[in-house]
PDB file of C-alpha atoms in Angstrom:
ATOM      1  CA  UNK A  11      18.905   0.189 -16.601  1.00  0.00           C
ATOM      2  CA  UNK A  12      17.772  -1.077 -20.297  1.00  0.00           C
ATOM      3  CA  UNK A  13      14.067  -2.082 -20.345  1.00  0.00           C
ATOM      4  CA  UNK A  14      11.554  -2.722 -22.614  1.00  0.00           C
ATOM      5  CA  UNK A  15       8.214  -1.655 -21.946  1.00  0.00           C
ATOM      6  CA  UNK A  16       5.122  -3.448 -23.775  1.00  0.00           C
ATOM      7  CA  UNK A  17       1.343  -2.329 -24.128  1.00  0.00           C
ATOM      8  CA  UNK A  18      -1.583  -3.218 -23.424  1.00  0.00           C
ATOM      9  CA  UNK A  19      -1.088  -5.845 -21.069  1.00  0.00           C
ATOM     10  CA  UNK A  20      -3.877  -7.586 -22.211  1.00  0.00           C
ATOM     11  CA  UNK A  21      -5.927  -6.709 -25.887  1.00  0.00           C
ATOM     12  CA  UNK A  22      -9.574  -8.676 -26.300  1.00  0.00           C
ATOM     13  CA  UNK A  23     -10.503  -8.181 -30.462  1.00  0.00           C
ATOM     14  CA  UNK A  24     -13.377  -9.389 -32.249  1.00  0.00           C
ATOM     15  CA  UNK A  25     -12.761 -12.610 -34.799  1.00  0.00           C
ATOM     16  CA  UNK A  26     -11.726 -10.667 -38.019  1.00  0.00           C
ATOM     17  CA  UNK A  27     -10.227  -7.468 -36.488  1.00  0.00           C
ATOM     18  CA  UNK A  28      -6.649  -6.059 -36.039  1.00  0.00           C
ATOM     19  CA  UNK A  29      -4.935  -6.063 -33.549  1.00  0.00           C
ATOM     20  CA  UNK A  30      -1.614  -4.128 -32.529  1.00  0.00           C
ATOM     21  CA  UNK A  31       1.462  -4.220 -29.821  1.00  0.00           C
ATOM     22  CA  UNK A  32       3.672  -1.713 -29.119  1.00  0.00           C
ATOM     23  CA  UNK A  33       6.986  -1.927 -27.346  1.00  0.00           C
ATOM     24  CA  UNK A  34       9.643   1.219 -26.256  1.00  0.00           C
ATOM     25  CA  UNK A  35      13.346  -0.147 -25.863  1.00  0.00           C
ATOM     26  CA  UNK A  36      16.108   2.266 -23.851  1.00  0.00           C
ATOM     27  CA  UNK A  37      19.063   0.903 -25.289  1.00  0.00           C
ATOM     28  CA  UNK A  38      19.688   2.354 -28.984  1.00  0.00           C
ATOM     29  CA  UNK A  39      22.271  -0.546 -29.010  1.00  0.00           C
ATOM     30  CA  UNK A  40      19.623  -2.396 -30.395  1.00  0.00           C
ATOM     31  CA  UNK A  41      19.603  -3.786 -33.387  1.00  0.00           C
ATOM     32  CA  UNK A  42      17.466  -6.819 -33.352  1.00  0.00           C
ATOM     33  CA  UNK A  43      13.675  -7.140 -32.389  1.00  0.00           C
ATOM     34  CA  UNK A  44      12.281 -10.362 -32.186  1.00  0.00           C
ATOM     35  CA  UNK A  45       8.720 -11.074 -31.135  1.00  0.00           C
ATOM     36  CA  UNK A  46       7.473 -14.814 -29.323  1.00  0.00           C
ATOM     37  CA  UNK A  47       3.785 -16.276 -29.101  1.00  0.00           C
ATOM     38  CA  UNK A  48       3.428 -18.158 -25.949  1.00  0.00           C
ATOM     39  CA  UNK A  49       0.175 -20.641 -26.190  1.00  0.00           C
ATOM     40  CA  UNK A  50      -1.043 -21.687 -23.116  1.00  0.00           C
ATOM     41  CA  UNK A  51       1.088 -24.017 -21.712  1.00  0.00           C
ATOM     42  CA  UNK A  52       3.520 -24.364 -24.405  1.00  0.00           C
ATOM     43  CA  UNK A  53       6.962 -22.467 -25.145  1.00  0.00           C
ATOM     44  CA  UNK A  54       7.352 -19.134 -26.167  1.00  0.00           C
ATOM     45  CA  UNK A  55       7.949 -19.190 -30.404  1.00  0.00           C
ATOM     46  CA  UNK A  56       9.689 -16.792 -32.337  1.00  0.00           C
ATOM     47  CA  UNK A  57       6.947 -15.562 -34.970  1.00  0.00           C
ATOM     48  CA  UNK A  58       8.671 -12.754 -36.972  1.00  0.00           C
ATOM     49  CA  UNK A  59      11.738 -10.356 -36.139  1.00  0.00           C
ATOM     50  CA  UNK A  60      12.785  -6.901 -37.536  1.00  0.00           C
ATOM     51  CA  UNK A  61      16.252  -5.719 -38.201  1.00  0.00           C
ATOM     52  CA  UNK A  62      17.479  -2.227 -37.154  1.00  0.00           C
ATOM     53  CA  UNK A  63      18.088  -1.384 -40.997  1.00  0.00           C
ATOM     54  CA  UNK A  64      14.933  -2.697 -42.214  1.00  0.00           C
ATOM     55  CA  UNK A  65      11.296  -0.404 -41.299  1.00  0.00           C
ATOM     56  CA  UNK A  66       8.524  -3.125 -41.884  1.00  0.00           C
ATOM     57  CA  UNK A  67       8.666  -6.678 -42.616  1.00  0.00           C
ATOM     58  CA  UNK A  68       5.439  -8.709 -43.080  1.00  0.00           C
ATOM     59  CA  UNK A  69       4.206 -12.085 -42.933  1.00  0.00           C
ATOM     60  CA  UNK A  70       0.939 -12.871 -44.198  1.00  0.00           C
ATOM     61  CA  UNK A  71      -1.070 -11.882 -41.841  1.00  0.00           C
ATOM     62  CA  UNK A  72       1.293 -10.504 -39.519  1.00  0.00           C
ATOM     63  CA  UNK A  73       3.498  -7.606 -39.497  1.00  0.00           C
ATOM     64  CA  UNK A  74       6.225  -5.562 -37.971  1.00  0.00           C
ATOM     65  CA  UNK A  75       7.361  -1.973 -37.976  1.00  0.00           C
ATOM     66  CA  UNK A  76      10.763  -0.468 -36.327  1.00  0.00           C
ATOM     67  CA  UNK A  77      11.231   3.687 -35.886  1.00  0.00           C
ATOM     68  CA  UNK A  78      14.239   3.265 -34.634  1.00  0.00           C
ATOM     69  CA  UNK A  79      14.585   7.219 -34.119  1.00  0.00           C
ATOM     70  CA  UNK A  80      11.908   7.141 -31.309  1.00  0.00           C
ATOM     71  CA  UNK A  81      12.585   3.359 -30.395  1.00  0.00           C
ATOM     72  CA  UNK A  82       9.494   2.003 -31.031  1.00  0.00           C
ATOM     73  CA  UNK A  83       8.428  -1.180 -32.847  1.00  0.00           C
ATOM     74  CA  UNK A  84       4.916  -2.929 -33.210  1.00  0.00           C
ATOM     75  CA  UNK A  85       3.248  -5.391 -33.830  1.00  0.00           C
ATOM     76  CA  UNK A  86       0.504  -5.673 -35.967  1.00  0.00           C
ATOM     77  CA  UNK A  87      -1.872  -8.805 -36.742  1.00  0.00           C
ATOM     78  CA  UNK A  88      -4.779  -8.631 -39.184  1.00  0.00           C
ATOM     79  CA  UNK A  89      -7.718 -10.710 -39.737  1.00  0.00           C
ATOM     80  CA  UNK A  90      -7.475 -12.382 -36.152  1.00  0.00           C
ATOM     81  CA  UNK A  91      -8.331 -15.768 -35.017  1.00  0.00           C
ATOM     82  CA  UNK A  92      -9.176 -17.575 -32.450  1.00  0.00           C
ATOM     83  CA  UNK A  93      -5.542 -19.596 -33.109  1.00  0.00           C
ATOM     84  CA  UNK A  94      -4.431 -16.070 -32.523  1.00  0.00           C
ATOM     85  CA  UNK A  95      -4.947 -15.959 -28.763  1.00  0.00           C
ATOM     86  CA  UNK A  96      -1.493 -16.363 -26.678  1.00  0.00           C
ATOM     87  CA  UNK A  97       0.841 -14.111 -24.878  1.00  0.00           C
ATOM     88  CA  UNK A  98       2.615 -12.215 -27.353  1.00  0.00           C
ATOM     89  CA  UNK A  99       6.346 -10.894 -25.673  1.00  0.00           C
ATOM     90  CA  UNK A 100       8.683  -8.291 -27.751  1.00  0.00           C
ATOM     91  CA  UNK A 101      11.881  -8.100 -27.351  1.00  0.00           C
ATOM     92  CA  UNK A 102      15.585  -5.626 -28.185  1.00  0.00           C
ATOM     93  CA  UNK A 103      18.276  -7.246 -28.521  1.00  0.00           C
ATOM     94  CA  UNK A 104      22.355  -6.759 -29.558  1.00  0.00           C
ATOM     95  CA  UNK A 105      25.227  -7.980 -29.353  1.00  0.00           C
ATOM     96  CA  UNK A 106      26.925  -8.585 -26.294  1.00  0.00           C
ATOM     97  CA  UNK A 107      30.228 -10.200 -25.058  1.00  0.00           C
ATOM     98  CA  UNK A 108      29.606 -13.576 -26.240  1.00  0.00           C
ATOM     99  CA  UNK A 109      26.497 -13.274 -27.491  1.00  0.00           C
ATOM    100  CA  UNK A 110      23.006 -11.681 -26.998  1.00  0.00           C
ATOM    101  CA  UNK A 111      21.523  -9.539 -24.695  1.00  0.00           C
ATOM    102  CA  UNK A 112      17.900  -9.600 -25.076  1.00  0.00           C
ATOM    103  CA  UNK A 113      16.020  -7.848 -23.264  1.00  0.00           C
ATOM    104  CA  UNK A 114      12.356  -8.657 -23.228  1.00  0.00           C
ATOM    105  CA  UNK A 115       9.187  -6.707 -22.417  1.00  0.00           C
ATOM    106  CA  UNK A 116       6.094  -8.240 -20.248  1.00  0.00           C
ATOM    107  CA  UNK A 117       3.657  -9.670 -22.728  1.00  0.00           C
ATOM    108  CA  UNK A 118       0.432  -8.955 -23.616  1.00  0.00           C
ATOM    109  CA  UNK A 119      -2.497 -11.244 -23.442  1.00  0.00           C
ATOM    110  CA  UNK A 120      -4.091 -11.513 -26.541  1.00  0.00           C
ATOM    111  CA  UNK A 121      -8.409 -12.563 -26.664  1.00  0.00           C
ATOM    112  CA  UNK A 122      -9.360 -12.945 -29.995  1.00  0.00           C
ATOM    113  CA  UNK A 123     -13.211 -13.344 -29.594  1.00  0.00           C
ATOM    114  CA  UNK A 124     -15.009 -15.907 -32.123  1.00  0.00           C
TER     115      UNK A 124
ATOM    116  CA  UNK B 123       9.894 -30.162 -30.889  1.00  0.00           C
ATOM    117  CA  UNK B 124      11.194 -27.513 -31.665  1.00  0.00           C
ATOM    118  CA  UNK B 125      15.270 -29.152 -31.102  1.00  0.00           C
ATOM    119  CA  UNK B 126      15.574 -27.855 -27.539  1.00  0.00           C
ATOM    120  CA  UNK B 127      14.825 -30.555 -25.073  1.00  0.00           C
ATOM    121  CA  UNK B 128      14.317 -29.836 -21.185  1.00  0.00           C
ATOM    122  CA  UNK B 129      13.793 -32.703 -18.443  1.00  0.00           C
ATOM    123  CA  UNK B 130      12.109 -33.195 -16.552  1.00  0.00           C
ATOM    124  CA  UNK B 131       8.481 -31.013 -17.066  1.00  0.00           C
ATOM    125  CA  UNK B 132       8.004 -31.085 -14.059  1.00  0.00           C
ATOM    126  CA  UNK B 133       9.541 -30.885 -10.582  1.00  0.00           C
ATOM    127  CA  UNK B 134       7.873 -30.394  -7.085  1.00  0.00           C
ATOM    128  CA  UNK B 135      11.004 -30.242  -4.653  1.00  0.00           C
ATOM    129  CA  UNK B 136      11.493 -28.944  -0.538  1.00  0.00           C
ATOM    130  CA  UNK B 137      13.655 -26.513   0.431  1.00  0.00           C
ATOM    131  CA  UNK B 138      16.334 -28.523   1.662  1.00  0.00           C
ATOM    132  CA  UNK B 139      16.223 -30.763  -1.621  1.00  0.00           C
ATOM    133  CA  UNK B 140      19.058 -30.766  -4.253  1.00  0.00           C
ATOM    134  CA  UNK B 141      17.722 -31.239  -8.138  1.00  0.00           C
ATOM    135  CA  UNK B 142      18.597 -30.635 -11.205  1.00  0.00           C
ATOM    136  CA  UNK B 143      17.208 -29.462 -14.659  1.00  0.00           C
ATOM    137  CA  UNK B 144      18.559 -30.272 -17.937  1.00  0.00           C
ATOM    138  CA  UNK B 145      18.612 -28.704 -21.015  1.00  0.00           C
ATOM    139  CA  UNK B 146      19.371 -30.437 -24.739  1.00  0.00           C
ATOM    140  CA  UNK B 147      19.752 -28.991 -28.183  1.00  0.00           C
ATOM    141  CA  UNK B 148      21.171 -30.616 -31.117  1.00  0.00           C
ATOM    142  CA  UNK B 149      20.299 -27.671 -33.496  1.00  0.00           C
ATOM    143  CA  UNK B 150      24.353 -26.700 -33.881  1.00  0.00           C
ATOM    144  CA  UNK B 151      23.448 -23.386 -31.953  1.00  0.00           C
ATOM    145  CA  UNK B 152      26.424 -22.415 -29.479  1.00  0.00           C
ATOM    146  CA  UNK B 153      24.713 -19.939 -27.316  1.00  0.00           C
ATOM    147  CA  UNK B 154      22.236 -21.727 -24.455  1.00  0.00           C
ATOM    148  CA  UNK B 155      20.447 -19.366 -21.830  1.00  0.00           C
ATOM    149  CA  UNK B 156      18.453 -19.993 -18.670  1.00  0.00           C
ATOM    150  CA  UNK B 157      15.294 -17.715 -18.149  1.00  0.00           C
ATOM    151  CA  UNK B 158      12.665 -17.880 -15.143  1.00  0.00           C
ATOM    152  CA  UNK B 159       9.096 -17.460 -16.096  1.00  0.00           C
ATOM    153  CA  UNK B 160       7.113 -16.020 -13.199  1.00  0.00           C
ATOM    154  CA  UNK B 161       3.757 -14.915 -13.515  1.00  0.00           C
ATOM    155  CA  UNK B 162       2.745 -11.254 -14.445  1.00  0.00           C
ATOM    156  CA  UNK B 163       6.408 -10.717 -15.178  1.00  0.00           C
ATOM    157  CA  UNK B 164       8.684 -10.551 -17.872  1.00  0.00           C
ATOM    158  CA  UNK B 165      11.035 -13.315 -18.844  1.00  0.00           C
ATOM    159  CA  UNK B 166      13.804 -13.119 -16.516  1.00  0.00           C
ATOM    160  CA  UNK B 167      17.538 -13.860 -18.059  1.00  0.00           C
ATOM    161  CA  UNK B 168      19.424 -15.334 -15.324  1.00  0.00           C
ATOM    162  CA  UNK B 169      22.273 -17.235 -17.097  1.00  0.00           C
ATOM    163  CA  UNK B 170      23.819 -17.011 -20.725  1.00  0.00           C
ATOM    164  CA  UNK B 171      26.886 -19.516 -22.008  1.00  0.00           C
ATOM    165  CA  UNK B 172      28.377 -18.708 -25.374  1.00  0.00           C
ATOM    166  CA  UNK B 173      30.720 -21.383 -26.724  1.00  0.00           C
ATOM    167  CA  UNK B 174      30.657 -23.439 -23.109  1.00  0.00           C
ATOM    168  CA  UNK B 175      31.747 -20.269 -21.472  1.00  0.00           C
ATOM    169  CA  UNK B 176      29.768 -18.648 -18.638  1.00  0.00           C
ATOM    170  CA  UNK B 177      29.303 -15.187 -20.287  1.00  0.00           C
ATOM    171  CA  UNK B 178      26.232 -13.734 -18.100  1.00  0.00           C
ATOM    172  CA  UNK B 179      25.237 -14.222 -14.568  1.00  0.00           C
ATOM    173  CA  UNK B 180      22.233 -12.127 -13.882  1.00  0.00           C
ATOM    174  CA  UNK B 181      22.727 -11.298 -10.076  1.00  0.00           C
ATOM    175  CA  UNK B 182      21.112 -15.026  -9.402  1.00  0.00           C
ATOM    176  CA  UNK B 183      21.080 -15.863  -6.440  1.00  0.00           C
ATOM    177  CA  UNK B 184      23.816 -18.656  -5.015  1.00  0.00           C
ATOM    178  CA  UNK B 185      21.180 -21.408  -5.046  1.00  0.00           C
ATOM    179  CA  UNK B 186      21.157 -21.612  -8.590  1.00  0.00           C
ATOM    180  CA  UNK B 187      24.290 -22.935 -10.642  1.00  0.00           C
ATOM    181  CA  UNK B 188      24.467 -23.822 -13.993  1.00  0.00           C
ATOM    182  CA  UNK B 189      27.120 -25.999 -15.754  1.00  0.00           C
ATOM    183  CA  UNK B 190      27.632 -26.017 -18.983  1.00  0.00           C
ATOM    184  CA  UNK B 191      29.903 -29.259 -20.133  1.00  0.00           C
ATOM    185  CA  UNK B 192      29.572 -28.930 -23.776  1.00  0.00           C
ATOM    186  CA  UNK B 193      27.761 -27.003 -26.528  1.00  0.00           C
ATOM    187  CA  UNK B 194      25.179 -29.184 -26.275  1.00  0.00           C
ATOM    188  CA  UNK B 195      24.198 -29.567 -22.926  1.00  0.00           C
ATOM    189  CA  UNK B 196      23.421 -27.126 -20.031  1.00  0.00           C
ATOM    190  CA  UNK B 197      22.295 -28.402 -16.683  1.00  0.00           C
ATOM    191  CA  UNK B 198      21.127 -25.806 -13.645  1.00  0.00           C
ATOM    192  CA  UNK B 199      21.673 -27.344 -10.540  1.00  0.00           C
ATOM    193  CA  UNK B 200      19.323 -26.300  -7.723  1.00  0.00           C
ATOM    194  CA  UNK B 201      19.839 -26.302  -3.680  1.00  0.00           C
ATOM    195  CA  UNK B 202      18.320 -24.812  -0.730  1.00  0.00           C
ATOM    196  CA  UNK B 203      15.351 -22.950  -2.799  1.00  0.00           C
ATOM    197  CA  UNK B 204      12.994 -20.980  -1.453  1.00  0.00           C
ATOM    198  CA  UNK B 205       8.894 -21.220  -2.639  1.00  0.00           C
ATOM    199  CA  UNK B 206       9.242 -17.607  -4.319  1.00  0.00           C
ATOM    200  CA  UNK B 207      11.830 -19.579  -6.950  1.00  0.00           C
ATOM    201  CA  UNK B 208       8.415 -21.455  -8.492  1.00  0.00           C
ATOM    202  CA  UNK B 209       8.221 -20.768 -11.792  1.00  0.00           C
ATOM    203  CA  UNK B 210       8.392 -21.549 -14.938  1.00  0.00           C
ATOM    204  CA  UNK B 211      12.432 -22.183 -16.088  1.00  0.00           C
ATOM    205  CA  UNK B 212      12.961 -22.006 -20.249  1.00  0.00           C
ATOM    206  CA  UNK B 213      16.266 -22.791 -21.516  1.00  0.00           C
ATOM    207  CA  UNK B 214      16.475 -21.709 -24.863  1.00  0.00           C
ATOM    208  CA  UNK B 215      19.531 -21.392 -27.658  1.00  0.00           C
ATOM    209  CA  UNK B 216      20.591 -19.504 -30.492  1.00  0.00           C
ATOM    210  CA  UNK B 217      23.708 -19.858 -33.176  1.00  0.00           C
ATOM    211  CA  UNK B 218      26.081 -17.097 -32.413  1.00  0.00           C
ATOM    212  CA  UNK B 219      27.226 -15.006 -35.902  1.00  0.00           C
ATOM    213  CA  UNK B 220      24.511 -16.429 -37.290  1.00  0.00           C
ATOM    214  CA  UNK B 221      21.979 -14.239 -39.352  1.00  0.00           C
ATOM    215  CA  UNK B 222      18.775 -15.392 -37.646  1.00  0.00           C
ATOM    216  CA  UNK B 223      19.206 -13.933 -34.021  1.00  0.00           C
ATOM    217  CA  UNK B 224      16.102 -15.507 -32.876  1.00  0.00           C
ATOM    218  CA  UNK B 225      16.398 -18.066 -29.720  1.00  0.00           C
ATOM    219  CA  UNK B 226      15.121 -21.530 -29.856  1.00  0.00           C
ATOM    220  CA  UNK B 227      13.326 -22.386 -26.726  1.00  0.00           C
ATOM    221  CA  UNK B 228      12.523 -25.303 -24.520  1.00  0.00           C
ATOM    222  CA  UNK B 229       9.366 -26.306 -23.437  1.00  0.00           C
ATOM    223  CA  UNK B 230      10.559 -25.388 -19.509  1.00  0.00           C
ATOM    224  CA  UNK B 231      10.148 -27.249 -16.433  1.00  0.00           C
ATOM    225  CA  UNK B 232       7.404 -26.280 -14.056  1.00  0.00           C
ATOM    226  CA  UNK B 233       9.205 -26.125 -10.576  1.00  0.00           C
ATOM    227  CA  UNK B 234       7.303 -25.863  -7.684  1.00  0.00           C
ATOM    228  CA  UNK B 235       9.334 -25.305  -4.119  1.00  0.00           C
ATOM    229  CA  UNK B 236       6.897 -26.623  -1.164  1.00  0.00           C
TER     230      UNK B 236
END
């Protein structure tokens, strides 16, 4: 079936480093990628998203990349903080009857390290 | 908050209790999902209505039925559960057509089966 596979499953950085995601997707239906920070506690958020015509989109410190060819996308955060720290979930998504069918990978525990 | 509303937070109920969660969103989306948030695993779809219509049913299991009554509301209605359904349920919307795909989601309600 369609999945979405995420790694690492949980990424500790020092204050002031990068830090990266990667996600697979199976379906190359897909023509949406959104990715969520979860806090602890608190909802997941939708922090940036990538279109299947677009490569990279940033957001100051934050950025996304899409090669759709081998179905890949990433995330990519630079100049972590501690704010930083949360569960961080990717997801595929396209159109379905009615509406969307996301599909969303496991998270990955983010420790940014002050 | 984020425009998404779910009641209550949190719910302890037994197994032969009947309960319900709620879900709100005056955003003007017309898509509303139901996803169970179990730990170590990825967000689970279970139910997705477009336009008040039931257009997804995730091979949940018979204990759990939503109801949909308008665009605005969507209520899952819970009976006979078992203690492996505690988790963490997120209702969450989006605005079908529209150019942002991302969902808005709820802050969930905690549900623990005892």
């Amino acid at each position: 079936g369609e999945n979405v596979e995420q790694h690492p499953s949980t990424l500790s950085v020092q204050e002031g480093d990068s830090a990266v995601i990667k996600c697979t997707y199976s379906d190359s239906a897909s023509n949406y990628f959104p990715w969520y920070k979860q806090e602890l506690g608190k909802r997941p958020q939708l922090i940036i998203d990538i279109r299947s015509n677009v490569g990279e989109k940033k957001d100051q410190r934050i950025a996304v990349t899409l090669n759709k060819t081998a179905k890949h996308f990433s995330l990519h955060i630079t100049e972590t903080q501690p704010e930083d720290s949360a569960v961080y979930f990717c997801a595929a998504s396209k159109w379905g009857t009615g509406g969307f069918k996301t599909i969303f990978g496991a998270g990955t525990r983010l420790f940014v390290k002050a | 908050e984020t425009g998404v509303t779910q009641t209550p937070r949190h719910l302890v109920m037994g197994m032969t209790n009947k309960k319900s969660l709620k879900c709100e969103q005056h955003l003007g989306h017309n898509a509303m999902y139901w996803y169970k948030q179990s730990a170590k695993k990825p967000l689970e779809l279970m139910f997705v209505y477009s336009l008040e219509e039931r257009v997804e049913n995730n091979s949940v299991p018979s204990r759990f039925s939503p109801e949909c009554p308008n665009s605005s509301h969507l209520f899952l209605h819970l009976h006979t559960l078992q203690p492996e359904d505690s988790a963490l349920y997120l209702c969450a919307s989006s605005r079908r057509g529209d150019s942002n795909y991302g969902y808005t989601f709820g802050s969930g309600t905690r549900l623990t089966v005892v």
